[in-house]
Short mmCIF file of N, CA and C and ligand atoms in Angstrom, two decimals:
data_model
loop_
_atom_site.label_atom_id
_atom_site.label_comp_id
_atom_site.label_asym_id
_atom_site.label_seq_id
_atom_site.Cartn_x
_atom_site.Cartn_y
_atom_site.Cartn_z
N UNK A 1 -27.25 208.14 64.35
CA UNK A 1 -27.15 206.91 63.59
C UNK A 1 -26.77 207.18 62.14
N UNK A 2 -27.60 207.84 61.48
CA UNK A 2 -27.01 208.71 60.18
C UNK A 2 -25.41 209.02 60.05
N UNK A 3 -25.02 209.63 60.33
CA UNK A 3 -23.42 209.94 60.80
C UNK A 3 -22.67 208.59 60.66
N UNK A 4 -22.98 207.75 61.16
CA UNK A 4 -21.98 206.00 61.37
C UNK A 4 -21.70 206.28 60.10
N UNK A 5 -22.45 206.36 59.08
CA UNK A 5 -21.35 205.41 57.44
C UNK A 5 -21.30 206.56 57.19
N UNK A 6 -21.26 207.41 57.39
CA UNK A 6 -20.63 209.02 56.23
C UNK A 6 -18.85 209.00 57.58
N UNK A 7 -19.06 208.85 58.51
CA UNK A 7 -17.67 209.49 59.11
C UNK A 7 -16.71 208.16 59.54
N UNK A 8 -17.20 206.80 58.54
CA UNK A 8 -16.29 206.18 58.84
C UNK A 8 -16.72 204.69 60.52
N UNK A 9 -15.75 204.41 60.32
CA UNK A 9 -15.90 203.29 61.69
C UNK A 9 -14.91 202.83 62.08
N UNK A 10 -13.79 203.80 62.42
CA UNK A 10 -12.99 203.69 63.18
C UNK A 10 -12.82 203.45 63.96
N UNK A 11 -14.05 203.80 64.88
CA UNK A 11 -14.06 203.64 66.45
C UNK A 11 -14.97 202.59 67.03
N UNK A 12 -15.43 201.99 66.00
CA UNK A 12 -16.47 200.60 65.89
C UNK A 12 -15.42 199.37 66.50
N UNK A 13 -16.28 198.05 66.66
CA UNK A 13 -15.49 196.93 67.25
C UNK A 13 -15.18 196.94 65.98
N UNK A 14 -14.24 195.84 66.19
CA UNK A 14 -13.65 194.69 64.81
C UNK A 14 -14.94 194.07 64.03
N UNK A 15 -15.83 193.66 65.04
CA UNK A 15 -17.11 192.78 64.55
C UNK A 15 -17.97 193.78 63.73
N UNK A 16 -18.31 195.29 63.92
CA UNK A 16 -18.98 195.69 62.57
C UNK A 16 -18.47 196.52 61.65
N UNK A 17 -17.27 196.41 61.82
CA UNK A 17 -16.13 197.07 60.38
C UNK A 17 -16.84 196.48 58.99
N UNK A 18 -17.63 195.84 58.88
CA UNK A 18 -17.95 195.46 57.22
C UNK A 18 -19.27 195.92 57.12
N UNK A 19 -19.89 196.49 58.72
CA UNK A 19 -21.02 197.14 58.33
C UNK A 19 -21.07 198.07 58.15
N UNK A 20 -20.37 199.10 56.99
CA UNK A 20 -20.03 200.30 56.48
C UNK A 20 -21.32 201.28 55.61
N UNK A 21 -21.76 200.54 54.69
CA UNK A 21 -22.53 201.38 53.58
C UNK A 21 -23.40 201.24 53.83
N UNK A 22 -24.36 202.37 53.86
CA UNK A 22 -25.26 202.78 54.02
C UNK A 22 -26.74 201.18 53.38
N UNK A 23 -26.51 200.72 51.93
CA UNK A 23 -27.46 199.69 51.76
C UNK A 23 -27.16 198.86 52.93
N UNK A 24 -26.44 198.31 54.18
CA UNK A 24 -26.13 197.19 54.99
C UNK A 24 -26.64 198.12 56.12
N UNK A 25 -27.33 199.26 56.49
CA UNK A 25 -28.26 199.84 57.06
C UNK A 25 -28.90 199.02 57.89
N UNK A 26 -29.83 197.93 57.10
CA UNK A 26 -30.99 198.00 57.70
C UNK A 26 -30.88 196.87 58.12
N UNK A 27 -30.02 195.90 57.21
CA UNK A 27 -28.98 194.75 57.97
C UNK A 27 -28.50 194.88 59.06
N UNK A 28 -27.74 195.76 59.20
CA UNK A 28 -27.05 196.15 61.13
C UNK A 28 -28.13 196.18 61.56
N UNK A 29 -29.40 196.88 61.67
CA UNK A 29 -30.28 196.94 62.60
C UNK A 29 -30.70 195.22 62.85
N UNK A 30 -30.96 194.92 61.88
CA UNK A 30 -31.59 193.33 62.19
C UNK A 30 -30.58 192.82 63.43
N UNK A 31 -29.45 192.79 62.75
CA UNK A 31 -28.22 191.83 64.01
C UNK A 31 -27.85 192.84 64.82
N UNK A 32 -28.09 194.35 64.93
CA UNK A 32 -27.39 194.63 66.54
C UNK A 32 -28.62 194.26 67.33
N UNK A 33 -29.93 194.44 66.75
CA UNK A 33 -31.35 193.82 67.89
C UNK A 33 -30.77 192.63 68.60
N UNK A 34 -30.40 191.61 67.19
CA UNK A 34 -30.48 190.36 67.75
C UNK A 34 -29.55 190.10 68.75
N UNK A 35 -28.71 190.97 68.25
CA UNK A 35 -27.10 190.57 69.54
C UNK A 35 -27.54 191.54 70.87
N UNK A 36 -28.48 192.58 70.71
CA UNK A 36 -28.89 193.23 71.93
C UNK A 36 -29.80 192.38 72.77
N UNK A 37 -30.53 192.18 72.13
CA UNK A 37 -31.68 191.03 72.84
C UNK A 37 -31.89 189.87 71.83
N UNK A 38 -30.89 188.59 72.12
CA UNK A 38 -30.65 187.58 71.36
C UNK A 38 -32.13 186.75 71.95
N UNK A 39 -32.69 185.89 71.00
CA UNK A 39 -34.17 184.92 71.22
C UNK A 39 -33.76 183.68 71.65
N UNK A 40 -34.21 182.84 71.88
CA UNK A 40 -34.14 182.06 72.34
C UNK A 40 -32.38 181.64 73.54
N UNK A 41 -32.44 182.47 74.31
CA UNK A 41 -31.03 182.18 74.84
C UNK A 41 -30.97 182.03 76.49
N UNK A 42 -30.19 180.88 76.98
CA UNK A 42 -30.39 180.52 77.75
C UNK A 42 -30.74 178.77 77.60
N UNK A 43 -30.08 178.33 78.73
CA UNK A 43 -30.37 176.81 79.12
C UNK A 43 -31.46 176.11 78.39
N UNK A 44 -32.15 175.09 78.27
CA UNK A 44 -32.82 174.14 77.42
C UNK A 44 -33.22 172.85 78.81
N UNK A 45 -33.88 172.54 79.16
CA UNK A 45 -34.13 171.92 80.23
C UNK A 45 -34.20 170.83 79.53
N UNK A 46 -33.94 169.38 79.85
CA UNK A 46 -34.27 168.27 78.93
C UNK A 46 -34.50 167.80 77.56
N UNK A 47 -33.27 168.96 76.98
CA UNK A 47 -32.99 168.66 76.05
C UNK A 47 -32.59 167.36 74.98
N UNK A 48 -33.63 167.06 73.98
CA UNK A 48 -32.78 165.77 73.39
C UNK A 48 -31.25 165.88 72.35
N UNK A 49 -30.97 166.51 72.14
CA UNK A 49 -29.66 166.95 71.31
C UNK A 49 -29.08 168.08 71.67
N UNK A 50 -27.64 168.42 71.49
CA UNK A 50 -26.85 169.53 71.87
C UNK A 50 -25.68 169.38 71.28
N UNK A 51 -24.75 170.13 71.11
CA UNK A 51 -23.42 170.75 70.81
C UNK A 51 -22.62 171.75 70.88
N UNK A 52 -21.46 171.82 71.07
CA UNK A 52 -21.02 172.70 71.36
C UNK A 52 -19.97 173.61 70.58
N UNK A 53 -19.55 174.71 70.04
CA UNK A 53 -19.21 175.18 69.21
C UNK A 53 -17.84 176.24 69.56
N UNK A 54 -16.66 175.99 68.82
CA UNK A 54 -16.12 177.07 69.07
C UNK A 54 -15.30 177.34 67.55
N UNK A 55 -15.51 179.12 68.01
CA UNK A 55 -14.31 179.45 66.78
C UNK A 55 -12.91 180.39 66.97
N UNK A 56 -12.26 179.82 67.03
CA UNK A 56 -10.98 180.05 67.66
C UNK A 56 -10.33 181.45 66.86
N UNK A 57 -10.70 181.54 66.01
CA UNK A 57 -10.44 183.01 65.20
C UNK A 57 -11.18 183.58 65.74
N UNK A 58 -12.05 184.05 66.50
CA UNK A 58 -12.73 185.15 66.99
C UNK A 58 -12.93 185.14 68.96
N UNK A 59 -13.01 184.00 68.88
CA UNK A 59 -13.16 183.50 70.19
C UNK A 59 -14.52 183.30 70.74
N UNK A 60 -15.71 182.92 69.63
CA UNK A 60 -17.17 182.33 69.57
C UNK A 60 -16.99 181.77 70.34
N UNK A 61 -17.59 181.00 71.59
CA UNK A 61 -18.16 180.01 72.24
C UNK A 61 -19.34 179.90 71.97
N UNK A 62 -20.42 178.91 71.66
CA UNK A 62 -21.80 178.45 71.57
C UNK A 62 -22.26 177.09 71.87
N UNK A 63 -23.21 176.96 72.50
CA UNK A 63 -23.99 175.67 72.95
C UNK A 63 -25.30 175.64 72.40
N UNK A 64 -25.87 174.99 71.21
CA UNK A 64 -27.07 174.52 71.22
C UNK A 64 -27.81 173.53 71.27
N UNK A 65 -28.69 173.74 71.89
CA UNK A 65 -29.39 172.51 72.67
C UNK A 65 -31.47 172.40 71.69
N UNK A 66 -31.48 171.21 71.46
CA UNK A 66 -32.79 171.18 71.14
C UNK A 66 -33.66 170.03 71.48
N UNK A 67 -35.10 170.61 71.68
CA UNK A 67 -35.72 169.34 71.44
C UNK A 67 -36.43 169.11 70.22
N UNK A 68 -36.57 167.53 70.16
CA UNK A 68 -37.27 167.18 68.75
C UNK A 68 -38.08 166.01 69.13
N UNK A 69 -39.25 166.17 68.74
CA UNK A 69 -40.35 165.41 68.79
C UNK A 69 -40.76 165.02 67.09
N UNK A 70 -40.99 163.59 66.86
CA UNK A 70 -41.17 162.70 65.48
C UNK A 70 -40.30 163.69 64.46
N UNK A 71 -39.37 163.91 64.72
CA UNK A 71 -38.44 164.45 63.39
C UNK A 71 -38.71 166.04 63.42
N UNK A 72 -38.83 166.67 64.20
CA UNK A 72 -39.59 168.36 64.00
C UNK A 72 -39.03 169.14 65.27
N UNK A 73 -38.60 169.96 65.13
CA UNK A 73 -37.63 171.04 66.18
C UNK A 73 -38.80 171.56 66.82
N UNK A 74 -39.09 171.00 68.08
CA UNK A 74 -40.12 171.83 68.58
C UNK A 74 -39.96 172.57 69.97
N UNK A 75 -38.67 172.59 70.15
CA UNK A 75 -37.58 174.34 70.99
C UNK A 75 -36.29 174.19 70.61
N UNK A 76 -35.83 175.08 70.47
CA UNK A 76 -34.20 174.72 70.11
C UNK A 76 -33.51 176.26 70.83
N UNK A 77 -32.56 176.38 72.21
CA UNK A 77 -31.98 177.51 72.72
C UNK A 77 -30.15 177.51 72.47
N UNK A 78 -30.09 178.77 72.72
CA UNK A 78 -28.21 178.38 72.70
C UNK A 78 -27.86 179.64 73.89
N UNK A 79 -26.50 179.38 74.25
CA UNK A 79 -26.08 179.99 75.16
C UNK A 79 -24.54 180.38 74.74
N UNK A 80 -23.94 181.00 75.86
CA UNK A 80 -22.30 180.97 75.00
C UNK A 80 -22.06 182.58 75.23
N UNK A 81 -20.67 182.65 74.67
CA UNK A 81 -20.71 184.30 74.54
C UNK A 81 -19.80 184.50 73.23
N UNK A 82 -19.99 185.84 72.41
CA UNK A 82 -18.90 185.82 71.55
C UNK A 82 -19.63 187.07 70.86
N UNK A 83 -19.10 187.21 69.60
CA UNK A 83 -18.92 188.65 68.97
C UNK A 83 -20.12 189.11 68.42
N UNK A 84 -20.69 190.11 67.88
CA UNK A 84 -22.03 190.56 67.28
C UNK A 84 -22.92 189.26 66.51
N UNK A 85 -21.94 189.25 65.48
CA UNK A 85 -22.58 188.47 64.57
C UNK A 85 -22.80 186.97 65.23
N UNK A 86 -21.95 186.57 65.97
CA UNK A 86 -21.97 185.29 66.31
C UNK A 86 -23.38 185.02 66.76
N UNK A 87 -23.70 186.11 68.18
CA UNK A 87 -24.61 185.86 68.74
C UNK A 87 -25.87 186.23 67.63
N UNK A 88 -25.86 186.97 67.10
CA UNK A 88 -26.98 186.99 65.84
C UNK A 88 -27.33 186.53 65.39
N UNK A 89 -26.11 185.67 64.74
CA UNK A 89 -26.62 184.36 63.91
C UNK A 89 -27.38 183.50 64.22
N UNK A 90 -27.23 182.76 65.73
CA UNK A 90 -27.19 182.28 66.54
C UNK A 90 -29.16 182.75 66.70
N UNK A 91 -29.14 183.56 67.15
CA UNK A 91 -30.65 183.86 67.76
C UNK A 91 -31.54 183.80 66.17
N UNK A 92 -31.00 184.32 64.97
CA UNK A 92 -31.91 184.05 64.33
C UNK A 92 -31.93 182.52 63.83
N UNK A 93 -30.82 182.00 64.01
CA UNK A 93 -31.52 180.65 63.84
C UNK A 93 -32.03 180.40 64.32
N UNK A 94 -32.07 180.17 65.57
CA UNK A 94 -33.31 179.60 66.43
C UNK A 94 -34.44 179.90 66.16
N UNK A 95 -35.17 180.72 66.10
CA UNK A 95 -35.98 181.59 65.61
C UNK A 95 -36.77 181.13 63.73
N UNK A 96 -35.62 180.74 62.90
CA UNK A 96 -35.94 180.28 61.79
C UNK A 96 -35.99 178.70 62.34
N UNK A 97 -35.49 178.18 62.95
CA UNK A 97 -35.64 176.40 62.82
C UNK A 97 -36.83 175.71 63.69
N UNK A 98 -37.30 176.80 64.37
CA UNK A 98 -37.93 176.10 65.58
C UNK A 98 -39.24 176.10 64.94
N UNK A 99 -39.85 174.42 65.32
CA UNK A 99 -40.81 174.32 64.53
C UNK A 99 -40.89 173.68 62.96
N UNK A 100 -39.36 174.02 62.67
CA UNK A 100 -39.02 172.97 61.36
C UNK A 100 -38.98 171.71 61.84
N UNK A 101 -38.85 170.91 60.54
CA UNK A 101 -38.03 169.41 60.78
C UNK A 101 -36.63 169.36 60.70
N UNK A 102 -36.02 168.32 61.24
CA UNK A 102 -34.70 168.34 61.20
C UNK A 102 -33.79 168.80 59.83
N UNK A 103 -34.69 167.46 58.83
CA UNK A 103 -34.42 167.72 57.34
C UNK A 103 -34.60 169.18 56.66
N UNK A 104 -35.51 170.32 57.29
CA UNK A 104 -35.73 171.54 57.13
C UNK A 104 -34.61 171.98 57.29
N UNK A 105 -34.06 171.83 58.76
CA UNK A 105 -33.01 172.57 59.29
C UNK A 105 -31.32 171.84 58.39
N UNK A 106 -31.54 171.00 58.37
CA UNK A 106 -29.96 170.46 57.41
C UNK A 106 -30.44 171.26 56.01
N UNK A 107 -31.68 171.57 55.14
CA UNK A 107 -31.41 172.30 54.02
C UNK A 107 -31.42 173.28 54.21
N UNK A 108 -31.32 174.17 55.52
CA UNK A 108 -31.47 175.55 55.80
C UNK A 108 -29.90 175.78 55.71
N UNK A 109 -29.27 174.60 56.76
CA UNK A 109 -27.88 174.68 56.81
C UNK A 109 -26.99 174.98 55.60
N UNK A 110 -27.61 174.24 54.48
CA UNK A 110 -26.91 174.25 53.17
C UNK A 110 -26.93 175.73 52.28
N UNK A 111 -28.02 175.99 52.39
CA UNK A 111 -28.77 177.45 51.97
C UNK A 111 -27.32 178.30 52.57
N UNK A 112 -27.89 178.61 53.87
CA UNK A 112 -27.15 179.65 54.86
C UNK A 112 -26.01 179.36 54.23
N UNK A 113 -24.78 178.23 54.45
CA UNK A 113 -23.54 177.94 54.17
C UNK A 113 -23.27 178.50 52.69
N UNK A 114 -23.75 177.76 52.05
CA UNK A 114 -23.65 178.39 50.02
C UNK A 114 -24.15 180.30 50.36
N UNK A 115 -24.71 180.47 51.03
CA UNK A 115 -25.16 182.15 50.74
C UNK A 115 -23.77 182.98 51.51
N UNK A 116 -23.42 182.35 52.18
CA UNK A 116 -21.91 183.01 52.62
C UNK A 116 -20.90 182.18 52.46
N UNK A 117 -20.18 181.49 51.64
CA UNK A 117 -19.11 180.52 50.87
C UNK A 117 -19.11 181.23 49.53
N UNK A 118 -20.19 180.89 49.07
CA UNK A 118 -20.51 181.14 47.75
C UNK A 118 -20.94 182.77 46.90
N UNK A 119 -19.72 183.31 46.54
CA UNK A 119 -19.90 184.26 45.90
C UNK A 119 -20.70 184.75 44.95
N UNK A 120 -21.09 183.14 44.04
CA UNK A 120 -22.24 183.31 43.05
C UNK A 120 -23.60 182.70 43.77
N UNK A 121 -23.61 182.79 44.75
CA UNK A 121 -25.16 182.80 45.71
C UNK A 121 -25.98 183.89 45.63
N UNK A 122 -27.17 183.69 45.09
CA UNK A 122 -28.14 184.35 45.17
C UNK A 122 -28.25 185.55 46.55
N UNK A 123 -28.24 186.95 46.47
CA UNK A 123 -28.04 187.28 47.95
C UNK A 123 -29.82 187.80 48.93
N UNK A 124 -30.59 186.97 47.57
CA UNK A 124 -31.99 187.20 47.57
C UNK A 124 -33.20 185.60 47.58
N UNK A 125 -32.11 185.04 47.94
CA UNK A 125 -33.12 183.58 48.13
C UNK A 125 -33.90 183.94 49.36
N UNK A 126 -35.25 183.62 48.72
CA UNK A 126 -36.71 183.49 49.13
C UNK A 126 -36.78 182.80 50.69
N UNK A 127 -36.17 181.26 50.33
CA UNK A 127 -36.13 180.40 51.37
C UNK A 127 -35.19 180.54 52.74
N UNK A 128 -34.05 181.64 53.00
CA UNK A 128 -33.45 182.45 53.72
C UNK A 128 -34.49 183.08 54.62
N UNK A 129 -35.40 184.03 54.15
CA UNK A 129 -36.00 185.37 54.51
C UNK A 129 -35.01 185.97 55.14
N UNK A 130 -35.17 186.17 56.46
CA UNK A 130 -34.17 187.17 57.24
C UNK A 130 -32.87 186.67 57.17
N UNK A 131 -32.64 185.45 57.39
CA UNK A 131 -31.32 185.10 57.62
C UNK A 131 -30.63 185.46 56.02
N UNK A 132 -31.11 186.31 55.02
CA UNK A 132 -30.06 186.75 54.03
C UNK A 132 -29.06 187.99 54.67
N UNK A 133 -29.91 188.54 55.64
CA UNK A 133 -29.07 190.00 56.34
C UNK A 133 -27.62 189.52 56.29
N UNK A 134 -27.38 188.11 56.22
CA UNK A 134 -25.89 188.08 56.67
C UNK A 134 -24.96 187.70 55.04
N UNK A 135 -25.62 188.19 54.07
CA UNK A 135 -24.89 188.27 53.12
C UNK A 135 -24.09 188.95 52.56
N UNK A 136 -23.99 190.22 53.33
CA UNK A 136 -22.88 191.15 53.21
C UNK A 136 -21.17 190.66 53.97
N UNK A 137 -21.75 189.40 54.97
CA UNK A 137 -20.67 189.16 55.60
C UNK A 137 -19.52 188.24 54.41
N UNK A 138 -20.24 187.64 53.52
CA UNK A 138 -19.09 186.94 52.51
C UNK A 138 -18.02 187.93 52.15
N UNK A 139 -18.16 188.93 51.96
CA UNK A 139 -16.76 190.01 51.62
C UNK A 139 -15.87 189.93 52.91
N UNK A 140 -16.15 189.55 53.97
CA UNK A 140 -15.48 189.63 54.87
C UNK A 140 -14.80 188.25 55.39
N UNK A 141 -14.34 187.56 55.04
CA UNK A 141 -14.09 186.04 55.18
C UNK A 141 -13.69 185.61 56.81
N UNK A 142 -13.03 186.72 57.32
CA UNK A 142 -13.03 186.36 58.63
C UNK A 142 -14.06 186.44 59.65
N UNK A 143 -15.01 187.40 59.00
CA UNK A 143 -16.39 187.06 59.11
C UNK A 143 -17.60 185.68 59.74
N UNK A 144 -17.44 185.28 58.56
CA UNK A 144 -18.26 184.45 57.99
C UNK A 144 -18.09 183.26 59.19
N UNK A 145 -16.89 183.39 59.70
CA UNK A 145 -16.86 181.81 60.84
C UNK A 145 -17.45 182.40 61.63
N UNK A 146 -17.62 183.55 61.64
CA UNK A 146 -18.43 184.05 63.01
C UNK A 146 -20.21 183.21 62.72
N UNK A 147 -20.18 183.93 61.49
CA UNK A 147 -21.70 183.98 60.81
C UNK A 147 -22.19 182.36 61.30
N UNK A 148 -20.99 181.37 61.06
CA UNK A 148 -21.58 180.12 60.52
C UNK A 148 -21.45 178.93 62.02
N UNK A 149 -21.03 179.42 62.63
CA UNK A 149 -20.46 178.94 63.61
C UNK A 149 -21.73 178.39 64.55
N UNK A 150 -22.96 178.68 64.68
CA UNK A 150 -24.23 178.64 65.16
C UNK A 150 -24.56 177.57 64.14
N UNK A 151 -24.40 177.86 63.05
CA UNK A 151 -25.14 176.94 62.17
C UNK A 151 -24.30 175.33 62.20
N UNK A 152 -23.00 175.30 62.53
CA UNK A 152 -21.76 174.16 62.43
C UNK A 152 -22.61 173.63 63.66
N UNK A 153 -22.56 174.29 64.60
CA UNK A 153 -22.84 173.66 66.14
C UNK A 153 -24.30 172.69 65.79
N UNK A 154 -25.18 173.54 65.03
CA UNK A 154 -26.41 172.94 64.79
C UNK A 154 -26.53 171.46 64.34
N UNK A 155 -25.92 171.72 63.08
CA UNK A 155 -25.53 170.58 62.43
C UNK A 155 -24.99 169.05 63.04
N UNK A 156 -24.04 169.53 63.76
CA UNK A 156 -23.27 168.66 65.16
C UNK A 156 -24.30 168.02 66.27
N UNK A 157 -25.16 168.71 66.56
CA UNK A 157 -26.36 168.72 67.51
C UNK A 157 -27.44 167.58 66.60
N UNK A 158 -27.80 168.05 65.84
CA UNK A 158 -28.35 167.00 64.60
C UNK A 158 -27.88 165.46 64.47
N UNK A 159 -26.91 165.45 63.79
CA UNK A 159 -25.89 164.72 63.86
C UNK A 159 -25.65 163.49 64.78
N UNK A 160 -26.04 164.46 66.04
CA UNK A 160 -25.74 164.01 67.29
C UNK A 160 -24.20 163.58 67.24
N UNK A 161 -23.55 164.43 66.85
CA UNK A 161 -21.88 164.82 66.94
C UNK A 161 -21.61 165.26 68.27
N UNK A 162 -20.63 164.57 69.29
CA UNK A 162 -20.66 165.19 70.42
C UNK A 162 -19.16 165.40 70.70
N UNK A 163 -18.10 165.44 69.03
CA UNK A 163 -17.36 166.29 69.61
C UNK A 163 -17.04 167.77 69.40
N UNK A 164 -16.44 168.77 69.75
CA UNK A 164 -16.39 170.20 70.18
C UNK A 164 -16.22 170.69 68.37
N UNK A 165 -17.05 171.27 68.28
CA UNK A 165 -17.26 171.96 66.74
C UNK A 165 -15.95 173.10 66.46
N UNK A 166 -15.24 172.94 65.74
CA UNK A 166 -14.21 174.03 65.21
C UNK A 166 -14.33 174.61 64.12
N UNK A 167 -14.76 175.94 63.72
CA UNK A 167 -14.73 176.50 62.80
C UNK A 167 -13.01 176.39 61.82
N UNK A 168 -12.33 176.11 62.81
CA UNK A 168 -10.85 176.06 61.96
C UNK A 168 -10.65 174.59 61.56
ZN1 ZN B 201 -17.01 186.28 66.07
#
């Protein structure tokens, strides 16, 4: 594992070419877990909200599905297939929203979005916790639709937007 950022990543997918330097270390570990064994994934049985997500620059597919009881995310799963980060993103949201309120999850949305849009974003906001790991992805702009693409679908699902989410 040592070896990866001293000899390069040539032979890496496309999806962790920006995980190069050694400080984005401990970052890769967070999202290859999550994309190894993504949380909450899989079907949603009687779900009250859902959406569906695609990003055509990478070729993301995602479905998230939640339930919400008096305004408060109390399961939210996704399914789908697509690149490291996608599915990463993806599992740690779930993981951060479940159990919020909706209104939680639309200012989480805003957070997340400004922390990878936004170059002068804090890459240490408090209210993130884990989900800052993906702040190394703003240098990478083709990136970032991967990153956000979980979070668009969310939003849509919220919303109760039921048509097909495009990152483009
Ligand atoms: Zn992707």
């Amino acid at each position: 594992r040592g070896d990866r950022s001293s000899c390069g990543s040539t032979d890496q997918g496309a999806g962790d070419l920006w995980l190069m330097s050694d400080l984005r270390e401990l970052y890769q570990e967070v999202i290859l877990d999550h994309n190894r064994s993504p949380r909450n994934f899989g079907p949603l049985e009687g779900a009250d909200l859902r959406a569906d997500g695609h990003n055509p620059l990478c070729g993301d597919r995602l479905s998230v599905a939640l339930k919400v009881e008096d305004g408060l995310v109390t399961d939210v799963r996704f399914e789908g297939s697509g690149c490291a980060i996608s599915k990463a993103s993806a599992s740690l949201m779930t993981e951060r929203i479940k159990g919020q309120t909706i209104d939680e999850a639309r200012a989480l949305f805003d957070r997340f979005h400004r922390l990878l849009t936004d170059q002068t974003a804090p890459t240490d906001d408090a209210a993130l916790g884990k989900l800052a790991v993906f702040a190394g992805v703003r240098d990478y702009p083709a990136r970032v639709k991967c990153a956000v693409l979980a979070w668009h679908t969310l939003r849509a699902a919220v919303d109760d937007n039921h048509e097909l989410v495009s990152t483009e």
